[in-house]
């Protein structure tokens, strides 16, 4: 019984105890669950925090690092955990870092936030703000440290930029001559910077903290207030100028009023006194310049007028001289063709020589005036280079022989036979140099050399040398030789004649021909004159088959050496330019073969010429050529004569009383039907540039300038009267230059 009771009591006790323990067990279970939950959440928060965490033990060994920390460092967790945290700083700083860490752990130094820069393995930089916190055990002893890192890279960048801007601005304000003001709406200066030490008005201290009312003159203040009001609404800059007077005088300022925000505005003040003075000066200079320009312009007009008058005078003079010269030369030629006593012939030849040199002088003066007026045009025609040079030499052969001089010519065989350029002008330069060489040499020889210098695809350069054993030229005179009217011996007792124009003209011509001219000479030892010219290659033009003789063909040119039967040797054949970029090129005959056939009989020429002597000369020349001719004295009569009778050509003087040659030509042309064309050749003493063009423009076909010799006339007639060459033999064309 007692055992049973004991057993019942034991069971009851167990039940009671069980009952009593149930809530405690539940609670422990709950706590275990809560515990496990807290641990997970805390771990999650650590790992996903936006701040980098790095927990280290007392020795500084990394126990754990969260994701953010790894990202900031640019390392994997496995590369961080277990390492000493000092290994994460640059090697040079490690020792110091370790020591500091120990001191911080032991509480020797206060834990204050600091910034550090980290370079990731990929080279990118990150700026971190570090916060440190000691980890303690339950007993409160430090067992480690948590290092929290906040990424401040962007913030640092903007701070750096702001710092840089501030530094730059500071430097700018120091160098800035303008005064910078920030003001409120009441006109009180909130900030003043910059300014100029040299100008006390622009000192920032003068403005700082004060109101503009206390500083600016009343009128200026009103202007500024208005401008500020305007700027606030328009949001665009306004400029105000004002003057401040002080003991030193008055100074002018410019204030730029700029918007900032509704309550504040900016003003930039600058002293513009000097600038205004400069502007004023510039204005004066400009006015002066304008006045000078006007004066210059009127001077240019006057000069132009004077030049025009000079040209006019020269043209007139040339006309007036050439007309009687034509008479003198023509008549002397005829006189020399008659039976004369020895004495009479000598006189007549003297007259001819004097007339020739007078004509040469007129030609030189005309050339010079043409060059001065920029009116000398160069021809570009194909011509026989070698024979042109030879021909010029043969012209002087007689003179050289008469003086007992040896005249030598050496032309390089590598020079092409033909060239393209202005043969007339080339001949003129050569003639000048050869003439001088013979003139200034009493014994010995004159030698000409022609040789190639260089070439391009289309052109070649040739050097001409004329060397003599004459009197020579002192060095001191070399420089001026090529200037107009310069002669080494300009005394009144000088032995040699001349004008001093030849070399000046030659220099100009050579330069226009694309070359240079020079001299080497010593007194008593002779002179060596040389010049170069640039010539076109004649192969640039091709020779087509001769077209039928027509007006246009007659206006064009003859080949130099036509490879055709003799019977047609004098038919004009144009040379067709191949290069289209040279539209002005045309070819013309330079040298003609002696005539091989007579002019067809029954040709009749009309001469319109008012000067009686010249009329007689022309008639006589035509008679010599075996042609019939009528003469009239003015344009009106010429028009009537042409209407009455059939002529093969008209030789038309340009200046005639009543109706002149131009008008007469126009009338004749207007009356011509389509199928008819009467060749009209101007015969004029006008030899200025443009006269030829004027004649052609008036409807004439050709142009002959007086004095006209038999040869020139024959050539012209051959060009215009179909049927063959002239009868008369060639005569010297000395001095007859167009
Ligand atoms: P001009 O011969 O008409 O006087 P130029 O211009 O041709 O004019 O020559 C100018 C001057 O140069 C001549 O007067 C002469 O003094 C000098 N001169 C030119 N050529 C020679 C030369 N070959 N020998 C010596 N002197 C020369």
XYZ file of C-alpha atoms and ligand atoms in Angstrom:
765
model
C 0.000 0.000 0.000
C 2.746 2.259 0.917
C 4.555 1.397 -2.404
C 1.448 2.118 -4.400
C 1.022 5.456 -2.696
C 4.627 6.190 -3.346
C 4.236 5.234 -6.979
C 1.078 7.339 -7.374
C 2.767 10.278 -5.689
C 5.857 9.863 -7.991
C 3.753 9.827 -11.112
C 1.805 12.820 -9.940
C 5.042 14.608 -9.145
C 6.327 13.877 -12.611
C 3.115 15.100 -14.125
C 3.184 18.249 -11.994
C 6.825 18.831 -12.872
C 6.097 18.200 -16.530
C 3.235 20.488 -16.423
C 5.318 23.107 -14.719
C 8.230 22.733 -17.265
C 6.147 22.931 -20.468
C 6.045 26.760 -20.774
C 9.777 27.030 -20.005
C 10.556 24.567 -22.783
C 8.319 26.377 -25.208
C 10.047 29.566 -24.299
C 13.523 28.053 -24.820
C 12.382 26.756 -28.175
C 11.066 30.140 -29.104
C 14.297 31.743 -28.018
C 16.301 29.300 -30.113
C 14.200 30.204 -33.170
C 14.528 33.936 -32.423
C 18.230 33.513 -31.951
C 18.665 31.810 -35.260
C 16.511 34.536 -36.943
C 18.544 37.395 -35.372
C 21.785 35.874 -36.567
C 20.547 35.583 -40.187
C 19.159 39.137 -40.283
C 22.278 40.638 -38.792
C 24.444 38.730 -41.271
C 22.254 39.915 -44.119
C 22.368 43.522 -42.977
C 26.157 43.342 -42.661
C 26.522 41.930 -46.125
C 24.069 44.157 -47.963
C 24.868 47.425 -46.183
C 25.583 50.403 -48.519
C 28.639 51.066 -46.369
C 31.756 48.940 -46.627
C 32.512 46.942 -43.425
C 35.752 45.256 -42.586
C 36.085 43.472 -39.208
C 39.603 42.791 -37.990
C 40.891 41.063 -34.862
C 43.243 42.673 -32.376
C 46.228 41.788 -34.556
C 44.616 43.455 -37.555
C 43.778 40.221 -39.408
C 40.598 40.557 -41.442
C 37.849 38.329 -40.067
C 35.129 39.331 -42.447
C 34.358 41.942 -45.109
C 30.978 42.755 -46.626
C 30.149 42.955 -50.324
C 30.332 46.711 -50.482
C 33.808 46.674 -48.927
C 35.002 44.116 -51.471
C 33.561 46.217 -54.262
C 35.251 49.358 -52.958
C 38.565 47.557 -52.761
C 38.031 45.826 -56.118
C 38.867 42.445 -54.485
C 37.083 39.140 -53.795
C 36.191 38.319 -50.167
C 38.667 35.425 -50.331
C 41.432 37.905 -51.280
C 40.679 40.016 -48.205
C 39.735 37.621 -45.371
C 42.694 36.270 -43.428
C 45.015 39.053 -44.639
C 46.357 41.817 -42.459
C 44.332 44.952 -43.084
C 47.618 46.847 -43.556
C 48.149 44.779 -46.710
C 45.244 46.674 -48.240
C 47.054 50.028 -48.128
C 49.967 50.955 -50.431
C 53.226 49.280 -49.470
C 54.958 52.520 -48.547
C 52.301 53.302 -45.916
C 52.012 49.821 -44.407
C 54.511 50.136 -41.547
C 53.011 53.360 -40.310
C 49.482 51.982 -40.714
C 50.248 48.882 -38.608
C 51.700 50.969 -35.825
C 48.769 53.396 -35.861
C 46.296 50.504 -35.856
C 47.857 49.006 -32.731
C 47.763 52.353 -30.980
C 44.130 52.849 -31.951
C 43.249 49.324 -30.765
C 44.847 49.978 -27.420
C 42.943 53.256 -27.096
C 46.118 55.398 -27.270
C 44.727 57.513 -30.081
C 41.190 58.719 -30.479
C 39.242 57.185 -33.341
C 38.416 60.007 -35.710
C 37.125 59.664 -39.258
C 39.723 60.163 -41.977
C 39.877 59.973 -45.812
C 42.011 57.676 -47.825
C 42.452 56.921 -51.479
C 42.618 53.383 -52.763
C 43.827 52.203 -56.166
C 42.022 49.058 -57.268
C 43.866 46.284 -59.112
C 42.272 47.547 -62.368
C 43.875 50.960 -61.787
C 40.659 52.842 -60.964
C 40.745 55.106 -57.947
C 38.268 55.300 -55.126
C 38.161 57.869 -52.327
C 36.855 56.502 -49.026
C 35.875 58.167 -45.803
C 36.890 55.773 -43.003
C 35.110 55.390 -39.638
C 36.609 53.014 -37.071
C 34.892 51.377 -34.114
C 36.385 49.001 -31.526
C 34.746 45.550 -31.105
C 34.649 44.467 -27.443
C 33.897 41.183 -25.665
C 31.377 40.814 -22.855
C 34.021 41.865 -20.418
C 34.425 45.104 -22.347
C 37.915 44.337 -23.606
C 38.759 45.362 -27.194
C 38.941 42.226 -29.317
C 39.065 43.836 -32.710
C 37.897 46.734 -34.812
C 35.240 47.441 -37.421
C 36.404 49.697 -40.256
C 33.502 51.287 -42.115
C 34.188 52.831 -45.546
C 31.907 55.328 -47.284
C 32.528 55.959 -50.994
C 33.208 59.704 -51.359
C 34.792 59.565 -54.825
C 32.158 61.724 -56.527
C 31.947 64.128 -53.634
C 35.740 64.469 -53.671
C 35.709 65.113 -57.381
C 33.178 67.936 -57.057
C 35.068 69.309 -54.073
C 38.295 69.260 -56.063
C 36.578 70.924 -59.011
C 35.052 73.545 -56.762
C 38.432 74.152 -55.172
C 40.062 74.491 -58.571
C 37.397 76.902 -59.757
C 37.785 78.938 -56.617
C 41.554 79.043 -57.045
C 41.235 80.073 -60.671
C 38.720 82.722 -59.788
C 40.988 84.047 -57.095
C 43.860 84.268 -59.587
C 41.565 85.857 -62.135
C 40.373 88.488 -59.732
C 43.966 89.256 -58.804
C 44.895 89.829 -62.433
C 41.572 91.382 -63.372
C 41.744 95.133 -63.978
C 37.948 95.318 -63.679
C 36.129 95.639 -60.400
C 33.654 92.851 -59.763
C 30.652 93.659 -57.573
C 27.762 91.549 -56.297
C 24.904 93.700 -55.114
C 21.432 93.363 -53.696
C 18.388 95.067 -55.099
C 18.890 98.095 -52.874
C 22.284 98.667 -54.440
C 24.316 97.558 -51.430
C 27.562 95.858 -52.375
C 27.652 92.323 -50.925
C 30.955 91.350 -52.440
C 33.739 93.328 -54.163
C 36.749 91.795 -55.889
C 39.434 92.627 -58.466
C 39.976 96.252 -59.375
C 43.078 98.232 -60.152
C 45.610 99.562 -57.716
C 46.451 102.393 -60.091
C 42.855 103.617 -59.961
C 41.640 104.349 -56.416
C 38.052 104.511 -57.626
C 38.245 100.822 -58.573
C 39.557 99.641 -55.158
C 37.270 96.855 -53.809
C 37.481 98.358 -50.301
C 35.861 101.515 -51.585
C 32.736 99.557 -52.510
C 32.618 96.654 -50.024
C 29.573 96.878 -47.768
C 28.531 100.301 -49.064
C 25.601 101.372 -51.147
C 26.125 102.697 -54.655
C 24.308 105.856 -53.565
C 27.298 106.715 -51.408
C 29.754 106.210 -54.227
C 28.350 107.058 -57.655
C 27.477 110.533 -58.894
C 23.706 111.084 -58.954
C 23.378 110.976 -62.739
C 25.359 107.755 -62.972
C 23.369 106.199 -60.142
C 20.121 106.848 -61.955
C 21.488 105.269 -65.143
C 22.692 102.216 -63.219
C 19.368 101.804 -61.412
C 17.501 101.904 -64.711
C 19.888 99.389 -66.239
C 19.545 97.042 -63.247
C 15.752 97.206 -63.487
C 15.960 96.379 -67.188
C 18.390 93.515 -66.686
C 16.177 91.903 -64.043
C 13.375 91.637 -66.593
C 15.303 90.976 -69.789
C 17.975 88.734 -68.240
C 20.465 90.267 -70.706
C 23.512 92.437 -70.044
C 23.307 96.251 -70.067
C 26.225 98.667 -70.351
C 26.328 102.058 -68.658
C 29.048 104.679 -69.179
C 29.601 107.398 -66.602
C 32.223 109.948 -65.685
C 33.676 110.595 -62.256
C 35.526 113.852 -61.621
C 38.173 114.143 -58.939
C 41.206 116.252 -58.242
C 43.288 114.365 -60.792
C 40.778 115.112 -63.513
C 37.829 113.227 -64.855
C 37.833 109.511 -65.565
C 35.310 107.609 -67.627
C 33.992 104.214 -66.509
C 31.960 101.516 -68.066
C 29.680 99.404 -65.892
C 28.417 96.089 -67.203
C 25.234 95.197 -65.419
C 24.520 91.459 -65.397
C 21.647 89.413 -64.014
C 22.207 86.945 -61.176
C 18.908 86.144 -59.435
C 15.817 88.092 -58.441
C 17.435 89.627 -55.381
C 21.014 90.044 -56.505
C 22.871 91.351 -59.514
C 26.395 91.720 -60.719
C 28.280 94.778 -61.915
C 31.684 94.834 -63.609
C 33.292 98.255 -63.600
C 36.172 99.211 -65.872
C 38.108 102.427 -66.475
C 37.740 103.249 -70.175
C 39.368 106.686 -70.202
C 42.433 105.451 -72.127
C 40.332 103.331 -74.448
C 38.117 106.288 -75.259
C 41.172 108.416 -75.940
C 42.575 105.684 -78.217
C 39.280 105.411 -80.018
C 39.241 109.129 -80.461
C 42.770 109.032 -81.848
C 41.862 106.176 -84.169
C 38.890 108.123 -85.393
C 41.164 111.066 -86.117
C 43.634 108.812 -87.932
C 40.807 107.308 -89.959
C 39.576 110.758 -90.897
C 43.073 111.833 -91.787
C 43.577 108.679 -93.812
C 40.345 109.295 -95.609
C 41.427 112.830 -96.400
C 44.818 111.589 -97.596
C 43.105 108.962 -99.732
C 40.960 111.600 -101.314
C 44.030 113.706 -102.007
C 45.797 110.661 -103.388
C 42.864 109.782 -105.526
C 42.722 113.226 -107.007
C 46.516 113.107 -107.490
C 46.124 109.777 -109.260
C 43.421 111.250 -111.435
C 45.669 114.209 -112.231
C 48.596 111.876 -112.948
C 46.417 109.661 -115.085
C 45.246 112.705 -116.960
C 48.860 113.855 -117.350
C 49.855 110.385 -118.573
C 46.950 110.380 -120.951
C 48.007 113.770 -122.230
C 51.600 112.581 -122.522
C 50.493 109.554 -124.503
C 48.320 111.753 -126.651
C 51.220 114.112 -127.177
C 53.524 111.229 -128.053
C 50.988 109.801 -130.455
C 50.584 113.189 -132.080
C 54.287 113.801 -132.155
C 54.918 110.402 -133.585
C 52.278 111.040 -136.219
C 53.646 114.434 -137.060
C 57.228 113.170 -137.292
C 56.413 109.975 -139.134
C 54.443 111.718 -141.873
C 57.329 113.887 -143.102
C 59.776 111.037 -142.327
C 57.825 108.914 -144.730
C 58.418 111.606 -147.326
C 62.107 111.962 -146.532
C 62.814 108.234 -146.562
C 60.638 107.438 -149.562
C 61.923 110.269 -151.652
C 65.557 109.561 -150.696
C 65.029 105.952 -151.733
C 63.717 107.121 -155.089
C 66.539 109.631 -155.411
C 69.100 106.915 -154.775
C 67.462 104.889 -157.533
C 68.235 107.601 -160.082
C 71.441 108.540 -161.815
C 73.506 110.635 -159.386
C 76.992 112.072 -159.338
C 79.303 110.700 -156.670
C 78.842 113.793 -154.543
C 75.060 113.758 -154.925
C 74.916 110.060 -153.947
C 77.015 110.778 -150.874
C 74.620 113.535 -149.822
C 71.581 111.383 -150.496
C 73.028 108.493 -148.494
C 73.765 110.875 -145.603
C 70.165 112.035 -145.693
C 69.035 108.398 -145.606
C 71.285 107.534 -142.655
C 70.132 110.591 -140.712
C 66.514 109.807 -141.453
C 67.015 106.189 -140.378
C 68.534 107.168 -137.054
C 65.867 109.808 -136.487
C 63.239 107.153 -137.052
C 65.093 104.832 -134.660
C 64.945 107.546 -132.032
C 61.218 108.064 -132.544
C 60.691 104.333 -132.270
C 62.704 104.138 -129.030
C 60.762 106.959 -127.412
C 57.506 105.357 -128.476
C 58.568 102.004 -127.080
C 59.526 103.540 -123.783
C 56.228 105.365 -123.452
C 54.331 102.196 -124.327
C 56.251 100.276 -121.662
C 55.701 103.039 -119.111
C 52.000 103.059 -119.873
C 51.941 99.254 -119.552
C 50.625 99.099 -123.063
C 53.304 97.034 -124.686
C 51.907 93.620 -125.531
C 54.053 90.633 -126.346
C 53.211 88.459 -129.306
C 53.102 84.696 -129.084
C 53.730 83.268 -132.495
C 55.717 80.402 -133.886
C 58.904 81.678 -135.515
C 62.204 80.245 -136.784
C 64.507 80.819 -133.824
C 67.803 80.054 -135.488
C 67.214 82.018 -138.658
C 65.870 84.981 -136.678
C 69.188 85.163 -134.812
C 71.218 84.678 -137.986
C 69.200 87.316 -139.808
C 69.878 89.903 -137.084
C 73.587 89.233 -137.435
C 73.611 89.575 -141.192
C 71.965 92.950 -140.793
C 75.118 94.169 -139.030
C 77.606 92.374 -141.271
C 78.109 95.380 -143.498
C 78.723 97.768 -140.577
C 81.163 95.343 -138.966
C 83.019 94.905 -142.208
C 83.219 98.658 -142.705
C 84.914 98.986 -139.291
C 87.195 96.025 -139.954
C 85.599 93.980 -137.147
C 85.195 90.233 -137.126
C 81.562 89.226 -136.504
C 81.206 85.694 -135.172
C 78.055 83.734 -134.453
C 77.747 80.508 -132.543
C 74.320 78.935 -132.193
C 74.107 75.738 -130.162
C 73.012 72.818 -132.299
C 70.821 71.551 -129.450
C 68.499 74.548 -129.849
C 65.245 73.793 -131.626
C 64.804 75.312 -135.050
C 61.459 76.921 -134.199
C 60.116 78.535 -131.040
C 57.032 80.321 -129.852
C 57.288 83.910 -128.606
C 57.713 87.440 -129.866
C 60.387 87.385 -132.599
C 60.135 91.129 -133.209
C 60.980 92.002 -129.616
C 63.689 89.352 -129.436
C 65.223 90.799 -132.573
C 64.963 94.287 -131.081
C 66.998 93.342 -127.996
C 69.589 91.504 -130.067
C 69.814 94.462 -132.445
C 70.353 96.855 -129.529
C 73.177 94.791 -128.057
C 74.836 94.070 -131.395
C 74.499 97.703 -132.493
C 76.162 98.839 -129.252
C 78.905 96.212 -129.525
C 79.794 97.386 -133.020
C 79.391 101.045 -132.105
C 81.711 100.827 -129.087
C 84.356 98.550 -130.635
C 87.120 99.980 -132.812
C 89.107 96.830 -133.420
C 88.921 93.149 -132.724
C 85.707 91.189 -132.862
C 82.101 90.952 -131.850
C 80.873 87.503 -130.961
C 77.329 86.223 -130.522
C 76.538 83.008 -128.714
C 73.127 81.434 -128.340
C 72.720 78.436 -126.052
C 69.966 76.618 -124.193
C 69.795 77.045 -120.408
C 66.905 74.921 -119.154
C 63.546 73.596 -120.188
C 60.162 72.533 -118.882
C 57.471 70.472 -120.571
C 56.192 73.433 -122.593
C 58.982 76.016 -122.493
C 62.717 76.417 -122.773
C 65.090 79.135 -121.681
C 67.757 80.470 -124.020
C 70.780 82.601 -123.222
C 72.080 85.129 -125.753
C 75.555 86.562 -125.282
C 77.061 89.480 -127.191
C 80.736 89.905 -126.452
C 83.025 92.574 -127.851
C 86.610 93.749 -127.601
C 85.577 97.387 -127.390
C 86.070 100.273 -124.986
C 84.405 98.527 -122.029
C 82.439 100.068 -119.184
C 83.745 101.073 -115.744
C 82.274 99.065 -112.844
C 80.760 102.148 -111.247
C 78.503 102.567 -114.292
C 77.207 98.974 -114.492
C 74.268 99.515 -112.169
C 72.774 102.453 -114.014
C 73.369 101.122 -117.514
C 69.878 99.691 -117.773
C 68.139 102.865 -116.662
C 66.576 105.265 -119.156
C 68.716 108.007 -120.659
C 71.919 106.646 -119.089
C 75.155 106.935 -120.978
C 78.607 106.222 -119.581
C 79.975 109.230 -121.371
C 77.374 111.962 -121.073
C 79.748 114.826 -121.763
C 79.071 117.280 -124.531
C 82.276 116.156 -126.192
C 81.313 112.496 -126.314
C 82.414 110.544 -129.297
C 79.513 108.101 -129.671
C 75.961 109.117 -130.432
C 72.865 107.594 -128.909
C 70.047 108.328 -126.508
C 70.742 106.003 -123.607
C 67.394 104.316 -124.165
C 68.466 101.092 -125.880
C 69.530 99.155 -122.788
C 66.619 100.450 -120.684
C 64.174 99.239 -123.324
C 66.063 95.958 -123.704
C 65.836 95.281 -119.963
C 62.081 95.869 -119.937
C 61.581 93.721 -123.010
C 63.728 90.886 -121.653
C 61.764 90.883 -118.410
C 58.514 90.808 -120.336
C 59.937 87.860 -122.256
C 60.424 86.049 -118.950
C 64.188 86.516 -118.687
C 67.010 88.594 -117.249
C 69.744 90.824 -118.624
C 73.222 91.575 -117.331
C 76.702 92.767 -118.168
C 80.335 92.023 -117.354
C 82.739 94.617 -118.588
C 86.062 96.261 -117.940
C 87.325 99.485 -119.448
C 89.694 98.788 -122.316
C 89.015 95.043 -122.324
C 85.563 94.867 -123.836
C 82.086 94.012 -122.686
C 79.982 90.901 -122.403
C 76.237 91.584 -122.459
C 73.939 88.614 -121.912
C 70.220 88.031 -121.599
C 67.871 85.106 -121.264
C 64.338 84.671 -122.580
C 61.746 82.030 -121.991
C 60.274 80.646 -125.203
C 57.428 78.262 -125.873
C 58.127 74.982 -127.623
C 56.942 75.182 -131.183
C 55.856 71.564 -130.983
C 52.928 72.869 -128.964
C 51.191 73.794 -132.228
C 50.419 71.445 -135.048
C 50.271 72.309 -138.719
C 47.053 71.334 -140.429
C 46.611 70.955 -144.162
C 46.210 74.336 -145.878
C 42.570 75.433 -146.053
C 41.174 77.244 -149.101
C 42.223 80.884 -149.260
C 39.603 82.935 -147.507
C 39.404 86.135 -145.586
C 39.984 84.419 -142.266
C 42.871 82.470 -143.656
C 44.426 85.674 -144.869
C 44.022 87.213 -141.434
C 45.939 84.329 -139.974
C 49.447 83.184 -140.549
C 51.930 81.581 -142.794
C 54.022 78.605 -141.860
C 57.650 79.361 -141.366
C 59.009 76.828 -143.769
C 56.102 75.230 -145.560
C 56.831 71.751 -146.811
C 54.720 72.296 -149.852
C 55.263 72.818 -153.588
C 56.832 76.145 -154.490
C 53.768 77.276 -156.443
C 51.713 77.505 -153.253
C 54.570 78.568 -150.999
C 53.016 81.945 -150.282
C 49.490 80.960 -149.571
C 48.601 81.951 -146.039
C 48.059 78.946 -143.826
C 46.940 79.268 -140.242
C 48.740 77.314 -137.563
C 46.177 75.802 -135.275
C 46.920 76.137 -131.575
C 46.755 72.811 -129.828
C 46.793 73.958 -126.240
C 43.345 75.312 -125.450
C 44.676 77.083 -122.353
C 46.538 79.492 -124.649
C 43.746 81.070 -126.657
C 45.830 84.082 -127.663
C 48.347 82.073 -129.632
C 48.479 82.640 -133.324
C 51.195 82.156 -135.812
C 52.416 84.563 -138.408
C 55.171 84.671 -140.917
C 58.447 86.058 -139.771
C 60.579 85.493 -142.751
C 59.417 85.168 -146.297
C 61.004 83.421 -149.177
C 61.820 85.587 -152.197
C 58.873 85.892 -154.588
C 58.614 83.211 -157.181
C 55.699 84.585 -159.214
C 54.435 87.962 -160.314
C 51.300 89.679 -159.129
C 48.481 88.960 -161.492
C 48.104 91.794 -164.035
C 45.323 94.351 -164.030
C 45.240 94.793 -160.281
C 44.120 98.223 -159.209
C 44.747 99.852 -155.885
C 43.089 102.915 -154.392
C 45.164 105.205 -152.210
C 43.342 107.502 -149.789
C 45.978 109.899 -148.462
C 45.778 113.660 -147.869
C 49.514 114.344 -147.708
C 50.667 115.093 -151.205
C 54.214 113.805 -150.816
C 53.129 110.599 -149.163
C 50.542 110.118 -151.853
C 53.232 110.438 -154.481
C 55.454 107.984 -152.670
C 52.675 105.410 -152.400
C 51.838 105.789 -156.087
C 55.471 105.424 -156.994
C 55.919 102.333 -154.838
C 52.852 100.710 -156.368
C 54.113 101.583 -159.777
C 57.396 99.868 -158.891
C 55.400 96.802 -157.957
C 53.733 96.885 -161.333
C 50.305 97.821 -160.063
C 47.840 100.455 -161.263
C 46.621 102.896 -158.684
C 44.329 105.885 -158.161
C 44.688 108.403 -155.389
C 42.086 110.402 -153.462
C 42.605 112.935 -150.654
C 39.895 112.079 -148.122
C 37.427 109.452 -146.971
C 34.498 110.853 -148.844
C 36.348 110.640 -152.132
C 37.474 107.125 -151.267
C 33.872 106.021 -150.738
C 32.875 107.546 -154.058
C 35.807 106.014 -155.914
C 35.041 102.554 -154.555
C 31.430 102.931 -155.680
C 32.498 103.906 -159.180
C 35.282 101.473 -159.868
C 36.328 97.990 -158.901
C 39.509 97.998 -156.765
C 41.502 95.061 -155.489
C 42.661 96.863 -152.332
C 42.443 100.246 -150.620
C 45.411 101.781 -148.809
C 43.574 103.986 -146.315
C 45.159 106.790 -144.332
C 43.403 107.145 -140.971
C 43.591 110.884 -140.342
C 42.148 112.836 -143.238
C 40.156 116.057 -143.391
C 36.384 115.738 -143.575
C 35.649 112.037 -143.503
C 38.531 110.091 -141.932
C 39.698 106.594 -142.796
C 37.683 104.896 -140.031
C 34.419 106.448 -141.145
C 35.142 105.792 -144.817
C 35.817 102.124 -144.030
C 32.545 101.869 -142.113
C 30.623 103.329 -145.078
C 32.328 101.000 -147.556
C 31.624 97.988 -145.362
C 27.978 98.973 -144.885
C 27.506 99.087 -148.648
C 29.133 95.755 -149.334
C 26.926 92.819 -150.118
C 27.416 89.450 -148.525
C 29.610 87.944 -151.194
C 31.955 90.888 -151.565
C 34.805 92.003 -149.377
C 37.209 94.720 -150.445
C 40.531 94.434 -148.596
C 41.296 97.716 -146.810
C 44.730 98.225 -145.368
C 45.335 101.088 -142.955
C 48.291 103.203 -143.897
C 48.915 105.403 -140.951
C 51.455 107.395 -139.040
C 49.720 106.423 -135.794
C 51.984 103.889 -134.187
C 50.768 103.821 -130.618
C 49.479 100.701 -128.916
C 45.848 100.265 -129.757
C 45.998 101.978 -133.152
C 46.222 98.667 -134.918
C 43.281 97.303 -132.930
C 41.308 100.451 -133.666
C 41.848 99.997 -137.413
C 40.839 96.351 -137.323
C 37.813 97.183 -135.207
C 36.754 99.795 -137.749
C 36.550 97.040 -140.369
C 39.989 97.306 -141.925
C 41.878 94.118 -142.689
C 45.472 95.068 -142.145
C 47.648 97.826 -140.777
C 50.824 99.416 -142.098
C 52.548 102.139 -140.133
C 54.480 104.858 -141.890
C 57.066 105.098 -143.153
C 56.260 102.267 -145.520
C 59.066 100.902 -147.638
C 58.711 98.868 -150.760
C 59.196 95.625 -148.856
C 56.499 96.232 -146.282
C 54.043 97.242 -148.941
C 54.851 94.237 -151.067
C 54.286 91.890 -148.120
C 50.929 93.449 -147.360
C 49.795 93.265 -150.955
C 50.842 89.637 -151.183
C 48.735 88.916 -148.155
C 45.608 90.485 -149.572
C 45.701 90.162 -153.318
C 45.305 86.540 -154.311
C 47.421 85.344 -157.146
C 51.053 85.394 -156.147
C 53.976 87.464 -154.905
C 55.265 90.865 -155.909
C 57.721 91.652 -158.621
C 60.115 93.913 -156.860
C 63.226 92.584 -155.161
C 63.587 92.744 -151.372
C 65.069 95.915 -149.912
C 66.447 96.564 -146.469
C 63.784 97.179 -143.864
C 66.217 98.933 -141.562
C 64.543 101.173 -139.025
C 61.019 100.386 -140.148
C 59.426 99.141 -137.005
C 55.759 99.034 -136.186
P 72.883 104.404 -126.361
O 73.779 103.382 -126.950
O 71.845 104.886 -127.271
O 73.635 105.521 -125.710
P 72.170 102.305 -124.596
O 71.129 102.250 -123.512
O 72.091 101.260 -125.597
O 72.075 103.721 -125.180
O 73.548 102.234 -123.874
C 73.804 103.045 -122.768
C 75.270 103.281 -122.564
O 75.904 102.085 -122.198
C 75.988 103.711 -123.825
O 75.888 105.097 -124.030
C 77.410 103.302 -123.504
O 78.012 104.271 -122.682
C 77.237 102.036 -122.689
N 77.365 100.807 -123.517
C 76.382 100.038 -123.987
N 76.878 98.990 -124.663
C 78.218 99.095 -124.623
C 79.313 98.316 -125.134
N 79.098 97.201 -125.819
N 80.560 98.756 -124.891
C 80.761 99.878 -124.182
N 79.788 100.643 -123.670
C 78.535 100.268 -123.895
